[in-house]
Short mmCIF file of C-alpha atoms in Angstrom, two decimals:
data_model
loop_
_atom_site.label_atom_id
_atom_site.label_comp_id
_atom_site.label_asym_id
_atom_site.label_seq_id
_atom_site.Cartn_x
_atom_site.Cartn_y
_atom_site.Cartn_z
CA MET A 203 -117.24 -40.09 74.20
CA SER A 204 -114.78 -39.84 71.36
CA THR A 205 -111.17 -38.74 72.39
CA ALA A 206 -109.11 -36.26 70.52
CA GLU A 207 -106.48 -37.65 68.28
CA GLN A 208 -103.11 -37.67 69.69
CA LEU A 209 -101.04 -35.22 67.66
CA ARG A 210 -97.62 -36.01 66.43
CA HIS A 211 -94.92 -34.21 68.40
CA PRO A 212 -92.53 -32.12 66.41
CA ILE A 213 -89.10 -33.49 65.80
CA GLU A 214 -86.40 -30.89 66.24
CA SER A 215 -83.75 -32.71 64.56
CA GLY A 216 -83.44 -35.72 62.15
CA VAL A 217 -85.74 -36.64 59.15
CA PRO A 218 -89.67 -37.07 60.12
CA ASP A 219 -91.42 -40.43 59.55
CA PRO A 220 -92.28 -40.32 55.90
CA PHE A 221 -94.81 -43.27 55.94
CA PRO A 222 -97.89 -41.55 57.20
CA PHE A 223 -97.72 -39.44 54.12
CA MET A 224 -96.39 -41.84 51.55
CA HIS A 225 -98.39 -42.86 48.43
CA PRO A 226 -99.68 -46.59 49.21
CA VAL A 227 -97.89 -48.11 46.21
CA LEU A 228 -94.61 -46.64 47.43
CA LYS A 229 -95.35 -47.80 50.94
CA ARG A 230 -96.17 -51.37 49.74
CA ASN A 231 -93.03 -51.56 47.66
CA TYR A 232 -90.62 -49.58 49.85
CA GLY A 233 -86.96 -50.63 48.99
CA ALA A 234 -88.15 -53.35 46.50
CA TRP A 235 -88.11 -51.64 43.18
CA ALA A 236 -86.85 -53.40 40.14
CA TRP A 237 -86.21 -50.67 37.50
CA HIS A 238 -87.27 -47.00 36.36
CA ASP A 239 -87.34 -44.93 33.17
CA ARG A 240 -88.48 -41.46 32.17
CA PRO A 241 -91.14 -41.63 29.62
CA ARG A 242 -90.90 -37.89 28.92
CA PRO A 243 -89.23 -34.75 30.52
CA GLY A 244 -90.61 -34.36 34.22
CA VAL A 245 -92.16 -37.78 34.27
CA LEU A 246 -90.66 -40.89 36.17
CA ARG A 247 -92.12 -44.42 35.98
CA HIS A 248 -91.06 -46.85 38.86
CA VAL A 249 -91.74 -50.51 38.48
CA ALA A 250 -91.51 -52.72 41.69
CA LYS A 251 -90.55 -56.29 41.79
CA SER A 252 -94.27 -56.95 42.51
CA GLY A 253 -95.15 -55.71 39.09
CA GLU A 254 -96.93 -52.58 40.79
CA GLU A 255 -96.08 -49.14 39.00
CA VAL A 256 -95.99 -45.78 40.23
CA TRP A 257 -95.69 -42.57 37.91
CA THR A 258 -94.25 -39.28 39.29
CA VAL A 259 -94.71 -35.97 37.75
CA ARG A 260 -92.37 -33.16 38.73
CA ALA A 261 -92.99 -29.65 38.47
CA GLY A 262 -91.42 -26.49 39.35
CA THR A 263 -92.32 -24.13 42.06
CA GLN A 264 -90.79 -21.28 43.94
CA ARG A 265 -89.35 -21.94 47.31
CA GLN A 266 -91.12 -19.23 49.22
CA MET A 267 -94.68 -19.79 48.34
CA ASP A 268 -98.01 -17.91 49.42
CA VAL A 269 -100.98 -19.72 50.73
CA PHE A 270 -102.95 -19.22 47.47
CA THR A 271 -100.18 -21.28 45.45
CA ILE A 272 -100.10 -23.88 48.06
CA ARG A 273 -103.81 -24.45 47.91
CA THR A 274 -103.69 -24.45 44.12
CA LEU A 275 -101.01 -27.17 44.12
CA CYS A 276 -103.05 -29.18 46.80
CA ASP A 277 -106.35 -28.74 44.85
CA ILE A 278 -104.34 -30.22 41.68
CA ALA A 279 -103.07 -33.22 43.88
CA ASP A 280 -106.69 -34.03 45.04
CA ARG A 281 -108.34 -33.83 41.69
CA PHE A 282 -105.60 -35.26 39.58
CA ALA A 283 -103.03 -37.01 41.70
CA GLU A 284 -104.57 -39.21 44.33
CA GLY A 285 -103.88 -36.63 46.90
CA TYR A 286 -100.32 -37.42 47.31
CA VAL A 287 -97.30 -34.84 47.04
CA ARG A 288 -93.78 -34.37 48.30
CA PHE A 289 -91.24 -31.57 47.76
CA THR A 290 -87.78 -32.22 46.43
CA THR A 291 -84.44 -30.59 48.08
CA ARG A 292 -84.42 -28.18 45.08
CA SER A 293 -88.03 -26.83 45.52
CA SER A 294 -89.61 -28.94 42.89
CA ILE A 295 -92.89 -30.58 43.74
CA GLU A 296 -93.81 -34.31 42.86
CA PHE A 297 -97.21 -35.75 42.35
CA MET A 298 -97.53 -39.74 42.56
CA VAL A 299 -100.18 -41.55 40.60
CA SER A 300 -100.63 -45.24 40.30
CA ALA A 301 -102.03 -45.45 36.63
CA ALA A 302 -100.46 -44.30 33.38
CA ASP A 303 -103.77 -42.60 32.17
CA LYS A 304 -103.80 -40.30 34.95
CA VAL A 305 -100.35 -38.64 33.91
CA ALA A 306 -101.46 -36.51 30.92
CA PRO A 307 -104.42 -34.95 32.59
CA LEU A 308 -102.03 -34.12 35.50
CA VAL A 309 -99.39 -32.59 33.28
CA ASP A 310 -102.09 -30.58 31.75
CA ALA A 311 -103.53 -29.16 34.96
CA LEU A 312 -100.00 -28.11 36.02
CA THR A 313 -99.18 -26.58 32.87
CA ASP A 314 -102.49 -24.74 32.75
CA ALA A 315 -102.08 -23.50 36.16
CA GLY A 316 -98.48 -22.20 35.25
CA PHE A 317 -96.27 -24.86 36.87
CA PRO A 318 -93.82 -26.11 34.19
CA VAL A 319 -93.37 -29.76 34.27
CA GLY A 320 -89.59 -30.84 33.77
CA GLY A 321 -86.30 -31.07 35.76
CA THR A 322 -85.50 -34.74 35.36
CA GLY A 323 -82.75 -36.19 33.45
CA ASN A 324 -80.09 -34.09 31.58
CA SER A 325 -81.92 -30.91 32.10
CA VAL A 326 -81.30 -27.66 34.26
CA THR A 327 -82.96 -28.41 37.66
CA MET A 328 -84.89 -25.81 39.72
CA ILE A 329 -82.24 -23.54 41.24
CA SER A 330 -81.45 -24.20 44.97
CA HIS A 331 -81.23 -20.97 46.76
CA THR A 332 -81.02 -19.02 50.13
CA GLN A 333 -83.67 -16.93 51.62
CA GLY A 334 -82.97 -13.48 50.28
CA TRP A 335 -84.43 -10.18 51.25
CA LEU A 336 -87.78 -11.68 52.30
CA HIS A 337 -86.40 -13.88 55.25
CA CYS A 338 -82.55 -13.59 55.71
CA ASP A 339 -81.32 -11.06 58.14
CA ILE A 340 -77.86 -10.40 56.60
CA PRO A 341 -78.52 -10.65 52.73
CA GLY A 342 -76.24 -8.98 50.38
CA THR A 343 -78.70 -9.59 47.35
CA ASP A 344 -81.87 -11.23 46.82
CA ALA A 345 -81.17 -14.93 46.03
CA SER A 346 -85.09 -15.40 45.46
CA GLY A 347 -84.87 -12.69 42.72
CA VAL A 348 -81.60 -14.01 41.10
CA VAL A 349 -83.49 -17.30 40.84
CA LYS A 350 -86.70 -15.77 39.19
CA SER A 351 -84.55 -14.03 36.57
CA MET A 352 -82.25 -17.05 35.98
CA MET A 353 -85.15 -19.57 35.45
CA ASP A 354 -87.09 -17.09 33.40
CA MET A 355 -84.22 -17.45 31.02
CA LEU A 356 -83.74 -21.12 31.52
CA HIS A 357 -87.37 -22.27 31.22
CA GLU A 358 -86.79 -24.32 28.12
CA GLU A 359 -84.00 -25.98 29.41
CA PHE A 360 -86.18 -27.17 32.62
CA VAL A 361 -88.84 -28.55 30.61
CA ARG A 362 -86.41 -30.35 28.05
CA GLU A 363 -83.71 -32.80 28.53
CA GLU A 364 -81.17 -31.65 26.26
CA MET A 365 -78.07 -31.07 28.29
CA PRO A 366 -75.05 -33.28 28.34
CA ASN A 367 -76.02 -34.03 31.85
CA ARG A 368 -78.03 -32.84 34.64
CA VAL A 369 -77.20 -29.09 35.70
CA HIS A 370 -77.36 -27.94 39.20
CA ILE A 371 -77.45 -24.29 39.88
CA THR A 372 -77.27 -22.67 43.40
CA THR A 373 -77.66 -19.13 44.44
CA SER A 374 -76.43 -17.59 47.81
CA CYS A 375 -77.21 -14.06 49.16
CA CYS A 376 -74.20 -13.92 51.56
CA GLN A 377 -70.73 -15.45 51.67
CA ILE A 378 -70.92 -17.38 54.93
CA ASN A 379 -74.21 -19.05 55.81
CA CYS A 380 -76.11 -20.72 53.04
CA GLY A 381 -75.61 -22.18 49.78
CA GLY A 382 -73.60 -25.28 48.43
CA GLN A 383 -71.51 -26.64 45.70
CA GLY A 384 -73.20 -26.41 42.22
CA ASP A 385 -72.44 -27.06 38.65
CA ILE A 386 -72.80 -23.15 38.52
CA SER A 387 -72.84 -21.14 41.71
CA ILE A 388 -73.94 -17.47 41.87
CA ASN A 389 -72.73 -16.05 45.19
CA VAL A 390 -72.41 -12.66 46.72
CA GLN A 391 -68.91 -11.22 46.58
CA TYR A 392 -67.91 -8.68 49.21
CA THR A 393 -65.03 -6.29 48.10
CA LYS A 394 -64.32 -4.12 51.22
CA PRO A 395 -63.92 -4.57 54.89
CA PRO A 396 -66.82 -3.72 57.13
CA LYS A 397 -67.93 -0.16 57.94
CA ILE A 398 -68.18 0.10 61.55
CA ASN A 399 -70.58 2.18 63.52
CA HIS A 400 -68.62 2.78 66.78
CA ASP A 401 -71.64 4.44 68.47
CA LEU A 402 -73.64 1.27 68.34
CA VAL A 403 -71.16 -1.44 68.86
CA ALA A 404 -71.11 -1.55 72.67
CA LYS A 405 -74.97 -1.36 72.91
CA VAL A 406 -75.43 -4.22 70.19
CA CYS A 407 -72.56 -6.46 69.90
CA GLU A 408 -71.04 -9.04 72.25
CA ARG A 409 -67.55 -7.92 71.30
CA PRO A 410 -65.84 -11.22 72.60
CA ALA A 411 -68.18 -13.40 70.21
CA VAL A 412 -67.38 -10.91 67.25
CA VAL A 413 -63.58 -11.40 67.85
CA ALA A 414 -64.21 -15.13 68.06
CA ARG A 415 -66.19 -15.15 64.92
CA CYS A 416 -63.50 -13.89 62.65
CA PRO A 417 -61.70 -16.85 60.83
CA VAL A 418 -58.55 -14.92 60.19
CA ALA A 419 -58.23 -13.10 63.56
CA ALA A 420 -58.68 -9.73 61.94
CA ILE A 421 -60.78 -8.12 64.52
CA ARG A 422 -59.83 -6.90 68.11
CA PRO A 423 -61.38 -4.87 70.93
CA ALA A 424 -60.62 -1.11 70.77
CA MET A 425 -61.59 2.12 72.44
CA VAL A 426 -63.01 4.68 69.93
CA ASP A 427 -63.83 8.15 71.14
CA GLY A 428 -63.84 6.82 74.78
CA LYS A 429 -66.44 4.23 73.80
CA PRO A 430 -65.57 0.40 73.72
CA SER A 431 -65.75 -0.73 70.21
CA LEU A 432 -64.00 -2.99 67.72
CA GLU A 433 -61.43 -2.49 65.00
CA VAL A 434 -60.37 -4.49 61.92
CA ASP A 435 -57.07 -5.11 60.57
CA GLU A 436 -57.71 -4.56 57.02
CA GLN A 437 -54.39 -6.35 55.90
CA LYS A 438 -55.80 -9.45 57.20
CA CYS A 439 -59.40 -9.05 56.48
CA VAL A 440 -60.56 -11.28 53.67
CA CYS A 441 -63.96 -9.39 53.40
CA CYS A 442 -66.12 -12.84 54.21
CA GLY A 443 -68.94 -10.88 56.24
CA ALA A 444 -68.83 -13.36 59.29
CA CYS A 445 -68.52 -10.32 61.66
CA TYR A 446 -71.87 -8.99 60.29
CA PRO A 447 -74.52 -11.56 61.68
CA PRO A 448 -73.32 -11.25 65.32
CA CYS A 449 -72.59 -7.44 65.12
CA PRO A 450 -74.80 -5.63 62.57
CA PRO A 451 -72.99 -2.47 63.36
CA MET A 452 -70.20 -3.86 61.32
CA GLN A 453 -72.00 -3.34 58.18
CA ILE A 454 -70.41 -5.40 55.37
CA ASN A 455 -73.00 -4.64 52.57
CA GLY A 456 -72.73 -1.44 50.32
CA ALA A 457 -73.53 -0.29 46.98
CA ASP A 458 -70.11 0.00 45.95
CA SER A 459 -68.90 -2.90 47.70
CA THR A 460 -71.46 -5.91 47.43
CA LYS A 461 -70.84 -7.69 43.97
CA ILE A 462 -71.90 -10.99 42.44
CA ALA A 463 -69.37 -13.72 41.48
CA VAL A 464 -70.15 -16.95 39.46
CA TRP A 465 -68.41 -20.06 40.31
CA VAL A 466 -68.45 -23.58 38.35
CA GLY A 467 -67.65 -27.22 38.60
CA GLY A 468 -68.96 -28.06 41.98
CA LYS A 469 -70.50 -31.51 42.59
CA HIS A 470 -71.75 -33.28 45.79
CA SER A 471 -72.11 -36.88 44.45
CA ASN A 472 -69.17 -39.36 43.70
CA ALA A 473 -70.74 -40.74 40.49
CA ARG A 474 -68.20 -40.98 37.54
CA SER A 475 -65.93 -38.75 39.47
CA LYS A 476 -65.25 -37.48 42.94
CA PRO A 477 -67.15 -34.65 44.59
CA ALA A 478 -65.42 -31.39 43.96
CA PHE A 479 -65.53 -27.80 45.21
CA HIS A 480 -66.49 -25.13 42.49
CA LYS A 481 -64.14 -22.42 41.28
CA LEU A 482 -64.38 -18.94 40.44
CA VAL A 483 -64.88 -17.80 36.79
CA VAL A 484 -66.40 -14.42 36.87
CA ALA A 485 -65.85 -11.74 39.83
CA ASN A 486 -67.11 -8.24 40.23
CA LEU A 487 -70.31 -8.54 38.47
CA PRO A 488 -72.86 -5.68 39.32
CA ASN A 489 -75.49 -6.48 42.04
CA ASN A 490 -78.32 -5.31 39.84
CA PRO A 491 -81.84 -5.92 40.88
CA PRO A 492 -84.46 -6.94 39.89
CA ARG A 493 -83.23 -8.84 36.83
CA TRP A 494 -79.34 -9.06 37.27
CA PRO A 495 -78.68 -8.78 33.47
CA GLU A 496 -74.94 -9.19 33.86
CA VAL A 497 -75.25 -12.50 35.94
CA ALA A 498 -77.89 -13.82 33.45
CA GLU A 499 -75.68 -13.21 30.57
CA VAL A 500 -72.61 -15.04 32.18
CA VAL A 501 -74.86 -18.08 33.10
CA ARG A 502 -76.21 -18.08 29.52
CA THR A 503 -72.82 -18.22 28.20
CA ILE A 504 -71.61 -21.02 30.43
CA LEU A 505 -74.48 -23.25 29.78
CA SER A 506 -74.44 -22.70 25.86
CA THR A 507 -70.66 -23.43 25.76
CA TYR A 508 -71.25 -26.44 27.87
CA LYS A 509 -74.12 -27.72 25.82
CA ALA A 510 -72.14 -27.22 22.59
CA ASN A 511 -68.87 -28.62 23.64
CA ALA A 512 -69.07 -31.32 26.43
CA LYS A 513 -69.59 -34.95 25.68
CA ASP A 514 -72.70 -37.00 26.88
CA TYR A 515 -72.95 -37.47 30.61
CA GLU A 516 -70.21 -34.94 31.42
CA ARG A 517 -71.15 -32.78 34.34
CA ILE A 518 -69.80 -29.01 33.91
CA GLY A 519 -66.59 -29.68 36.16
CA GLU A 520 -65.89 -33.02 34.36
CA TRP A 521 -65.96 -31.34 31.09
CA ILE A 522 -63.66 -28.49 32.26
CA GLU A 523 -61.27 -30.85 33.51
CA ARG A 524 -60.99 -32.73 30.42
CA ILE A 525 -60.42 -29.72 28.15
CA GLY A 526 -58.43 -27.66 30.69
CA TRP A 527 -59.24 -24.21 32.25
CA PRO A 528 -57.30 -22.17 29.52
CA ARG A 529 -59.62 -23.56 26.82
CA PHE A 530 -62.69 -22.96 29.13
CA PHE A 531 -61.82 -19.34 29.06
CA GLU A 532 -61.08 -19.43 25.51
CA LEU A 533 -64.40 -20.92 24.57
CA THR A 534 -66.61 -18.65 26.87
CA GLY A 535 -64.66 -15.47 26.21
CA PHE A 536 -64.36 -14.58 29.92
CA ALA A 537 -61.32 -12.62 31.03
CA PHE A 538 -58.56 -14.28 33.47
CA THR A 539 -57.96 -11.66 36.09
CA ARG A 540 -56.15 -11.37 39.19
CA HIS A 541 -59.23 -12.48 41.18
CA HIS A 542 -58.55 -15.98 39.77
CA LEU A 543 -55.20 -16.08 41.41
CA ASP A 544 -54.79 -17.63 44.97
CA THR A 545 -52.14 -15.48 46.23
CA TRP A 546 -52.95 -15.41 49.97
CA THR A 547 -49.75 -16.74 51.60
CA GLY A 548 -50.61 -15.63 55.25
CA ALA A 549 -52.86 -18.99 56.04
CA ARG A 550 -50.39 -20.37 58.55
CA LYS A 551 -49.45 -17.27 60.33
CA THR A 552 -52.96 -15.91 60.40
CA MET A 553 -54.82 -19.23 61.16
CA ASN A 554 -52.64 -19.76 64.07
CA MET A 555 -53.77 -16.40 65.65
CA SER A 556 -57.27 -17.55 65.52
CA ALA A 557 -59.49 -19.44 67.90
CA HIS A 558 -60.47 -21.77 65.41
CA VAL A 559 -57.38 -23.62 63.75
CA ARG A 560 -54.08 -24.47 64.95
CA PHE A 561 -51.70 -25.98 62.62
#
């Protein structure tokens, strides 16, 4: 009698073992590669010291996929790509093949199915984004929808390699949880303190946890109409929204107060220059689903100006540091407003009132 195959136990932390699902050429030559190149946008060729070659075709996909799309990609992998795929951190899918003559049919199959091939080299990569309305419990906007409108506009820059350097764009649907540094970052901007539903606070929220959650010690317990509740010191509040996840009655989102801001110059790597935080360039953009035209126009302006003026291999932040911020605002035509001035001087006093930081 045959015994059932022992299933792999799930790993709750760390990276799963990649070898069971790795292409045989990659497995045989792991850590022993001689060189690589890009024969065309979206295609990588790696040559091992043993002489073996593997070709990788990268295609753009949405981060949140339905079963039909997943099955379509798997069928393409089985028919044209020797059955091996992997996903990148920016939600692209990569197919590996061991022969050059398999690349063109694979590219054609992906293109015919509606998956653009690109995102390598000096291109606009797929946009890294958060969950949005579909999955997030505290979204101020729909990051997935913003990405859809952006990539419709930037499709040609994804399938070509015509930028001075690679461009990483990120989108976040709130101010506190997800997201990361990017050449261009599209983030929610809350402009008003939370509105508190005092009837629900005691029923829903653990008040000490909410008080401790505030990074600037702007929340304290209070009795309102004889009911235990919370109050916000609006002079201290920085409108970050950190109180909203543990206490939904402290609603931070609103049609009049939830805006979009665009930041530039973020960078994770230390190639050519040090890692850097992105910086604000445009604030108070309308949160206008389903296409966010104002946000799209700002991103288009930044990319076209960068493409026309940067030197080869300069990232957006490096280009701005070279020409200076006054020149950047002059070239893009963006207004320099009070939102760009860091005038908050209460850090030491306010932070020392918090449970988080002492200095």
